[in-house]
Amino acid sequence: MNAEPATRRWRDGQGEHIDVRGLPPPQPLVAILRLVHEQGLAGGAVIVHHDRDPALLYPELAERGWWAERVDCAPGEVRLRLSRST
Amino acid sequence: MALAATFLGNARSRLLPASIPFRFFGAAVAFHLLAWLALLAGAAAAPSFAGGLGLPLAALHLVTLGVLVMTAIGASLQLLPVATRQAVGSPRAMAALWWCYVPGVALLTTAMALAQPWLLAAGAAVVVLALIGYALLLARNLLAAKGMALVVVHGWAALASLGVLLVSGLSLAADYHGHGIIDRASALGLHVAFAGYGFMALLVLGFSYILIPMFALSESPAQRPAWASVAAAVSALVLAAMAAFGTQPAALWPAAIGLGLAALGVHVALMVRAQRSGMRPKLGRPFVLVRIGWAGLAASLMAALALALDARFARLASLFGVLLIGALLSLLLGMLSRIVPFLASMHAAGGKRGPPLPSALTAERPLAVHFGCHLTALALLLAAVAFDSAGLAQAAGAVGAAGALAFARFFMLACQRMQAVPALVPPPVATRRV
């Protein structure tokens, strides 16, 4: 019952990555927003690796002055680049 | 920015069309007003109401079928795909469901108000037909569910409860013609227990495992106690069914109620912990209504226990009904006042500036008016039952109707603001390489 996949995070030249694939809702939303909050303090982009369009995320991003754009990736994955609105 | 806007367009396309959930919510808002007006008109008989055709029965079903079930259908069509990763059905099927269910509820409650048994049978048949359609959509979705087993189990238990409440409801409607298939007292016990605590409460409790952490932005509640809560709730319903059919009612009703209280207590403790530990622990006035709803559910179970133990108070059945319906109504309206701006934001186009903020789509003043009127109306109704006062029931109806108008204003403003956002012009490229 508790064998849920864990969130993975790493950093590269594109920004801070977070992989939330397989997590039940609303855990992807919470994990991404925690990272957005951290990055909001540090600055920089967040790359999200998801398994579906996170429709619930966008109003929350808008509330925080962030926005999302889709990035090319393998089939079956939804990859987003989140950054502060200018 | 254009890239973001396009992507958001793609995300929206995977949502149900806004017209689907919003048509159910809109009907619930209208029936909410009609329910309080029916109470106002039938105030003389309301405080000591314990069944029978007339305006109080119409008011009761305007709330249960017109507001609670209507909202539950709209919310579940939108939320189930999030939990089960499966589409619920085609938008056309959902629109057809609305077109069947809404006139059915209107016909049924009109027949109740006018005390017309044949019209009531026709209305009941249409409502049952619509709810069978909903049950089929729900069952198909749950059968193919992937993940979120806790929410899925709540869904199955709610679905089974829906079956019991439909059969018992049909039996009660047929009983007015002398053709009830279940003994009237048993059917009534089943209908109340499985409508209030089975179908409605289990659906609300199940979706709360998504909604409360989503609104509070917190981790999911601990799984083990959550499973214990749903197990206790289902066991309580099984015991209630046995008691309703006359199996050791003196022992089984209190046992069922005790298990129900335990299930609710564990659930509320998990939800409060989730709310307090989230990134957004302060959820405003809507969650005061949710908390009042939880307290009201517990109070209704205490009243049910007093009924089971034959406590001496002439209008205990009415008091129980007001507590249960008031609790569920508070819970659902609290949730709805958070869901509507959020959904409106997801559905609004947003143009190059991204989606509009949920806070820009809500309307605090009408919500504040509704909050005050709702709580005042419930308090007046409880006092009307306690003191057997038609005047207090009338005042409750008037204040409740004023609150319902304010809630309707909030809903209309959210819809208007959602539609006022300029539509997107899709750019040719949706993605980019990083």
Short mmCIF file of N, CA and C in Angstrom, two decimals, chain A residues 1-2 4 14 20-35 37 47 50-73 78-81 84-86, chain B residues 1-5 7-8 10-15 81-85 148 209-211 213-215 217-224 227 277-280 342 345-346 354-360 430-434:
data_model
loop_
_atom_site.label_atom_id
_atom_site.label_comp_id
_atom_site.label_asym_id
_atom_site.label_seq_id
_atom_site.Cartn_x
_atom_site.Cartn_y
_atom_site.Cartn_z
N MET A 1 0.82 -1.21 0.00
CA MET A 1 0.00 0.00 0.00
C MET A 1 0.85 1.26 0.00
N ASN A 2 2.06 1.16 0.58
CA ASN A 2 2.90 2.35 0.65
C ASN A 2 4.04 2.32 -0.35
N GLU A 4 4.97 3.47 -3.03
CA GLU A 4 4.87 4.50 -4.05
C GLU A 4 6.27 4.92 -4.48
N GLN A 14 20.55 22.84 -17.55
CA GLN A 14 19.22 23.40 -17.86
C GLN A 14 18.52 23.94 -16.62
N VAL A 20 8.54 13.25 -11.22
CA VAL A 20 7.40 12.90 -10.36
C VAL A 20 6.55 11.80 -10.98
N ARG A 21 7.11 11.09 -11.96
CA ARG A 21 6.34 10.05 -12.63
C ARG A 21 5.96 8.94 -11.65
N GLY A 22 4.70 8.52 -11.74
CA GLY A 22 4.22 7.41 -10.91
C GLY A 22 3.67 7.84 -9.57
N LEU A 23 3.86 9.10 -9.19
CA LEU A 23 3.34 9.55 -7.90
C LEU A 23 1.83 9.78 -8.01
N PRO A 24 1.08 9.42 -6.96
CA PRO A 24 -0.37 9.67 -7.00
C PRO A 24 -0.67 11.15 -6.75
N PRO A 25 -1.79 11.66 -7.32
CA PRO A 25 -2.15 13.04 -7.05
C PRO A 25 -2.54 13.23 -5.59
N PRO A 26 -2.26 14.32 -4.95
CA PRO A 26 -1.66 15.52 -5.52
C PRO A 26 -0.16 15.60 -5.25
N GLN A 27 0.51 14.46 -5.05
CA GLN A 27 1.93 14.52 -4.68
C GLN A 27 2.82 15.19 -5.73
N PRO A 28 2.60 14.94 -7.04
CA PRO A 28 3.43 15.67 -8.01
C PRO A 28 3.29 17.18 -7.86
N LEU A 29 2.05 17.63 -7.69
CA LEU A 29 1.79 19.06 -7.53
C LEU A 29 2.56 19.62 -6.33
N VAL A 30 2.48 18.92 -5.21
CA VAL A 30 3.11 19.40 -3.98
C VAL A 30 4.63 19.42 -4.14
N ALA A 31 5.18 18.33 -4.70
CA ALA A 31 6.63 18.24 -4.85
C ALA A 31 7.15 19.34 -5.78
N ILE A 32 6.41 19.57 -6.87
CA ILE A 32 6.86 20.59 -7.84
C ILE A 32 6.79 21.98 -7.20
N LEU A 33 5.71 22.25 -6.49
CA LEU A 33 5.56 23.58 -5.89
C LEU A 33 6.58 23.83 -4.79
N ARG A 34 6.95 22.77 -4.07
CA ARG A 34 8.01 22.93 -3.06
C ARG A 34 9.31 23.35 -3.76
N LEU A 35 9.60 22.68 -4.88
CA LEU A 35 10.83 23.00 -5.61
C LEU A 35 10.75 24.42 -6.20
N HIS A 37 9.16 26.85 -4.99
CA HIS A 37 9.37 27.78 -3.87
C HIS A 37 10.87 27.93 -3.57
N ILE A 47 12.92 21.84 -14.33
CA ILE A 47 12.52 20.93 -15.40
C ILE A 47 11.73 19.79 -14.75
N HIS A 50 7.12 14.36 -16.04
CA HIS A 50 5.80 13.94 -15.57
C HIS A 50 5.28 12.85 -16.51
N ASP A 51 4.24 12.15 -16.07
CA ASP A 51 3.65 11.15 -16.96
C ASP A 51 2.30 11.60 -17.52
N ARG A 52 1.87 12.83 -17.18
CA ARG A 52 0.65 13.37 -17.78
C ARG A 52 0.64 14.89 -17.65
N ASP A 53 -0.28 15.52 -18.40
CA ASP A 53 -0.41 16.97 -18.30
C ASP A 53 -0.88 17.34 -16.90
N PRO A 54 -0.10 18.08 -16.14
CA PRO A 54 -0.51 18.42 -14.77
C PRO A 54 -1.44 19.62 -14.75
N ALA A 55 -2.70 19.38 -15.12
CA ALA A 55 -3.64 20.50 -15.29
C ALA A 55 -3.81 21.31 -14.00
N LEU A 56 -3.69 20.64 -12.85
CA LEU A 56 -3.89 21.35 -11.58
C LEU A 56 -2.74 22.31 -11.26
N LEU A 57 -1.61 22.09 -11.94
CA LEU A 57 -0.41 22.87 -11.62
C LEU A 57 -0.50 24.33 -12.09
N TYR A 58 -1.14 24.55 -13.24
CA TYR A 58 -1.03 25.85 -13.89
C TYR A 58 -1.62 27.01 -13.08
N PRO A 59 -2.82 26.84 -12.50
CA PRO A 59 -3.30 27.95 -11.67
C PRO A 59 -2.37 28.24 -10.49
N GLU A 60 -1.77 27.18 -9.93
CA GLU A 60 -0.85 27.37 -8.80
C GLU A 60 0.40 28.12 -9.25
N LEU A 61 0.90 27.76 -10.44
CA LEU A 61 2.07 28.47 -10.97
C LEU A 61 1.74 29.94 -11.20
N ALA A 62 0.56 30.17 -11.78
CA ALA A 62 0.15 31.55 -12.06
C ALA A 62 0.08 32.36 -10.77
N GLU A 63 -0.43 31.73 -9.71
CA GLU A 63 -0.51 32.43 -8.41
C GLU A 63 0.88 32.87 -7.94
N ARG A 64 1.91 32.09 -8.32
CA ARG A 64 3.27 32.37 -7.84
C ARG A 64 4.10 33.17 -8.84
N GLY A 65 3.46 33.56 -9.96
CA GLY A 65 4.20 34.35 -10.95
C GLY A 65 5.14 33.51 -11.79
N TRP A 66 4.81 32.22 -11.95
CA TRP A 66 5.62 31.33 -12.79
C TRP A 66 4.79 30.91 -13.99
N TRP A 67 5.49 30.37 -15.01
CA TRP A 67 4.78 29.84 -16.16
C TRP A 67 5.47 28.59 -16.68
N ALA A 68 4.78 27.85 -17.55
CA ALA A 68 5.29 26.56 -18.01
C ALA A 68 5.37 26.54 -19.53
N GLU A 69 6.39 25.83 -20.02
CA GLU A 69 6.42 25.53 -21.46
C GLU A 69 6.82 24.08 -21.64
N ARG A 70 6.30 23.49 -22.71
CA ARG A 70 6.56 22.08 -22.95
C ARG A 70 7.89 21.91 -23.66
N VAL A 71 8.56 20.82 -23.30
CA VAL A 71 9.88 20.52 -23.86
C VAL A 71 9.79 19.16 -24.57
N ASP A 72 10.48 19.03 -25.71
CA ASP A 72 10.49 17.74 -26.42
C ASP A 72 11.03 16.63 -25.53
N CYS A 73 10.42 15.47 -25.61
CA CYS A 73 10.89 14.34 -24.80
C CYS A 73 10.37 13.04 -25.39
N VAL A 78 5.75 13.61 -20.19
CA VAL A 78 5.45 15.03 -20.38
C VAL A 78 6.56 15.78 -19.66
N ARG A 79 7.30 16.59 -20.41
CA ARG A 79 8.40 17.34 -19.78
C ARG A 79 8.11 18.85 -19.89
N LEU A 80 8.25 19.51 -18.77
CA LEU A 80 7.94 20.95 -18.72
C LEU A 80 9.14 21.72 -18.23
N ARG A 81 9.28 22.93 -18.74
CA ARG A 81 10.27 23.85 -18.20
C ARG A 81 9.52 24.97 -17.51
N ARG A 84 10.19 31.77 -13.96
CA ARG A 84 9.47 32.95 -13.50
C ARG A 84 8.94 33.74 -14.68
N SER A 85 7.71 34.25 -14.57
CA SER A 85 7.18 35.14 -15.60
C SER A 85 7.98 36.42 -15.60
N THR A 86 8.21 36.96 -16.81
CA THR A 86 8.98 38.20 -16.86
C THR A 86 8.01 39.38 -16.98
N MET B 1 6.45 33.12 -24.35
CA MET B 1 5.13 33.12 -23.71
C MET B 1 4.10 32.39 -24.56
N ALA B 2 4.22 32.58 -25.89
CA ALA B 2 3.28 31.90 -26.77
C ALA B 2 3.38 30.40 -26.61
N LEU B 3 4.62 29.93 -26.38
CA LEU B 3 4.81 28.49 -26.19
C LEU B 3 4.06 28.02 -24.97
N ALA B 4 4.18 28.78 -23.89
CA ALA B 4 3.50 28.39 -22.66
C ALA B 4 2.00 28.37 -22.88
N ALA B 5 1.52 29.41 -23.57
CA ALA B 5 0.09 29.50 -23.77
C ALA B 5 -0.41 28.30 -24.56
N PHE B 7 0.95 25.33 -24.70
CA PHE B 7 0.97 24.14 -23.88
C PHE B 7 -0.23 24.10 -22.95
N LEU B 8 -0.52 25.26 -22.37
CA LEU B 8 -1.66 25.28 -21.46
C LEU B 8 -2.93 24.94 -22.22
N ASN B 10 -3.06 22.81 -24.64
CA ASN B 10 -3.07 21.36 -24.74
C ASN B 10 -3.54 20.72 -23.44
N ALA B 11 -3.08 21.27 -22.32
CA ALA B 11 -3.46 20.71 -21.03
C ALA B 11 -4.96 20.83 -20.84
N ARG B 12 -5.49 21.99 -21.23
CA ARG B 12 -6.92 22.18 -21.06
C ARG B 12 -7.71 21.21 -21.89
N SER B 13 -7.16 20.87 -23.09
CA SER B 13 -7.92 20.00 -23.96
C SER B 13 -8.11 18.62 -23.35
N ARG B 14 -7.30 18.28 -22.35
CA ARG B 14 -7.45 16.99 -21.70
C ARG B 14 -8.43 17.05 -20.53
N LEU B 15 -8.85 18.25 -20.18
CA LEU B 15 -9.90 18.38 -19.19
C LEU B 15 -11.24 18.14 -19.85
N PRO B 81 -11.12 11.14 -13.20
CA PRO B 81 -9.98 10.90 -14.11
C PRO B 81 -8.64 11.25 -13.47
N VAL B 82 -8.63 12.22 -12.54
CA VAL B 82 -7.40 12.58 -11.84
C VAL B 82 -6.96 11.40 -10.97
N ALA B 83 -7.91 10.78 -10.29
CA ALA B 83 -7.58 9.70 -9.35
C ALA B 83 -7.33 8.38 -10.06
N THR B 84 -8.12 8.08 -11.09
CA THR B 84 -8.06 6.73 -11.69
C THR B 84 -7.28 6.70 -13.00
N ARG B 85 -6.91 7.85 -13.51
CA ARG B 85 -6.19 7.97 -14.78
C ARG B 85 -6.99 7.38 -15.94
N MET B 148 -4.26 5.00 -6.88
CA MET B 148 -5.14 5.63 -5.89
C MET B 148 -6.21 4.66 -5.38
N TYR B 209 -9.35 12.88 0.12
CA TYR B 209 -7.95 12.44 0.14
C TYR B 209 -7.14 13.06 -1.00
N ILE B 210 -7.84 13.54 -2.04
CA ILE B 210 -7.15 14.30 -3.10
C ILE B 210 -7.28 15.80 -2.82
N LEU B 211 -8.52 16.22 -2.51
CA LEU B 211 -8.81 17.66 -2.50
C LEU B 211 -8.13 18.40 -1.35
N PRO B 213 -5.38 17.67 0.57
CA PRO B 213 -3.94 17.88 0.35
C PRO B 213 -3.67 18.80 -0.84
N MET B 214 -4.55 18.75 -1.85
CA MET B 214 -4.33 19.61 -3.02
C MET B 214 -4.52 21.08 -2.65
N PHE B 215 -5.56 21.38 -1.89
CA PHE B 215 -5.79 22.77 -1.52
C PHE B 215 -4.77 23.24 -0.48
N LEU B 217 -1.84 21.95 -0.13
CA LEU B 217 -0.51 21.66 -0.66
C LEU B 217 0.32 20.89 0.38
N SER B 218 -0.20 19.75 0.75
CA SER B 218 0.46 18.93 1.77
C SER B 218 0.70 17.52 1.23
N GLU B 219 1.48 16.75 1.98
CA GLU B 219 1.70 15.35 1.63
C GLU B 219 0.37 14.59 1.77
N SER B 220 0.27 13.43 1.09
CA SER B 220 -0.93 12.60 1.23
C SER B 220 -1.02 12.08 2.66
N PRO B 221 -2.22 11.95 3.20
CA PRO B 221 -2.37 11.42 4.56
C PRO B 221 -1.82 10.00 4.65
N ALA B 222 -1.45 9.59 5.87
CA ALA B 222 -0.93 8.23 6.09
C ALA B 222 -1.94 7.21 5.61
N GLN B 223 -1.45 6.19 4.92
CA GLN B 223 -2.35 5.23 4.27
C GLN B 223 -3.04 4.27 5.26
N ARG B 224 -2.26 3.78 6.24
CA ARG B 224 -2.82 2.74 7.12
C ARG B 224 -4.07 3.23 7.87
N TRP B 227 -7.01 3.56 5.47
CA TRP B 227 -7.66 2.27 5.15
C TRP B 227 -8.52 1.81 6.33
N SER B 277 -0.14 20.73 8.02
CA SER B 277 1.24 20.51 7.60
C SER B 277 1.52 21.02 6.19
N GLY B 278 0.50 21.55 5.52
CA GLY B 278 0.68 21.94 4.12
C GLY B 278 1.37 23.28 3.95
N MET B 279 1.73 23.57 2.70
CA MET B 279 2.35 24.86 2.40
C MET B 279 1.32 25.99 2.48
N ARG B 280 0.02 25.61 2.45
CA ARG B 280 -1.04 26.63 2.51
C ARG B 280 -2.03 26.20 3.59
N PHE B 342 -10.96 27.49 -8.96
CA PHE B 342 -9.81 26.71 -9.41
C PHE B 342 -10.08 26.11 -10.78
N SER B 345 -10.20 28.74 -13.46
CA SER B 345 -8.87 29.16 -13.87
C SER B 345 -8.27 28.16 -14.87
N MET B 346 -8.48 26.86 -14.60
CA MET B 346 -7.93 25.85 -15.51
C MET B 346 -8.59 25.91 -16.87
N GLY B 354 -0.92 33.89 -19.71
CA GLY B 354 -1.12 32.68 -18.93
C GLY B 354 -2.51 32.65 -18.33
N PRO B 355 -2.81 31.59 -17.56
CA PRO B 355 -4.16 31.46 -17.03
C PRO B 355 -4.44 32.54 -15.99
N PRO B 356 -5.71 32.95 -15.85
CA PRO B 356 -6.02 33.93 -14.81
C PRO B 356 -5.86 33.28 -13.44
N LEU B 357 -5.56 34.09 -12.44
CA LEU B 357 -5.39 33.55 -11.09
C LEU B 357 -6.75 33.12 -10.54
N PRO B 358 -6.79 31.98 -9.81
CA PRO B 358 -8.05 31.58 -9.17
C PRO B 358 -8.60 32.69 -8.28
N SER B 359 -7.69 33.43 -7.64
CA SER B 359 -8.16 34.50 -6.74
C SER B 359 -8.85 35.62 -7.52
N ALA B 360 -8.51 35.75 -8.83
CA ALA B 360 -9.16 36.78 -9.64
C ALA B 360 -10.54 36.31 -10.12
N ALA B 430 4.17 23.98 -30.69
CA ALA B 430 3.72 23.76 -29.32
C ALA B 430 4.86 23.43 -28.38
N THR B 431 5.98 22.99 -28.91
CA THR B 431 7.07 22.55 -28.03
C THR B 431 8.39 23.17 -28.47
N ARG B 432 9.36 23.07 -27.62
CA ARG B 432 10.69 23.52 -28.01
C ARG B 432 11.72 22.59 -27.37
N ARG B 433 12.90 22.59 -27.89
CA ARG B 433 13.96 21.78 -27.32
C ARG B 433 14.73 22.61 -26.31
N VAL B 434 15.07 21.97 -25.21
CA VAL B 434 15.88 22.67 -24.20
C VAL B 434 17.20 21.92 -24.07
#
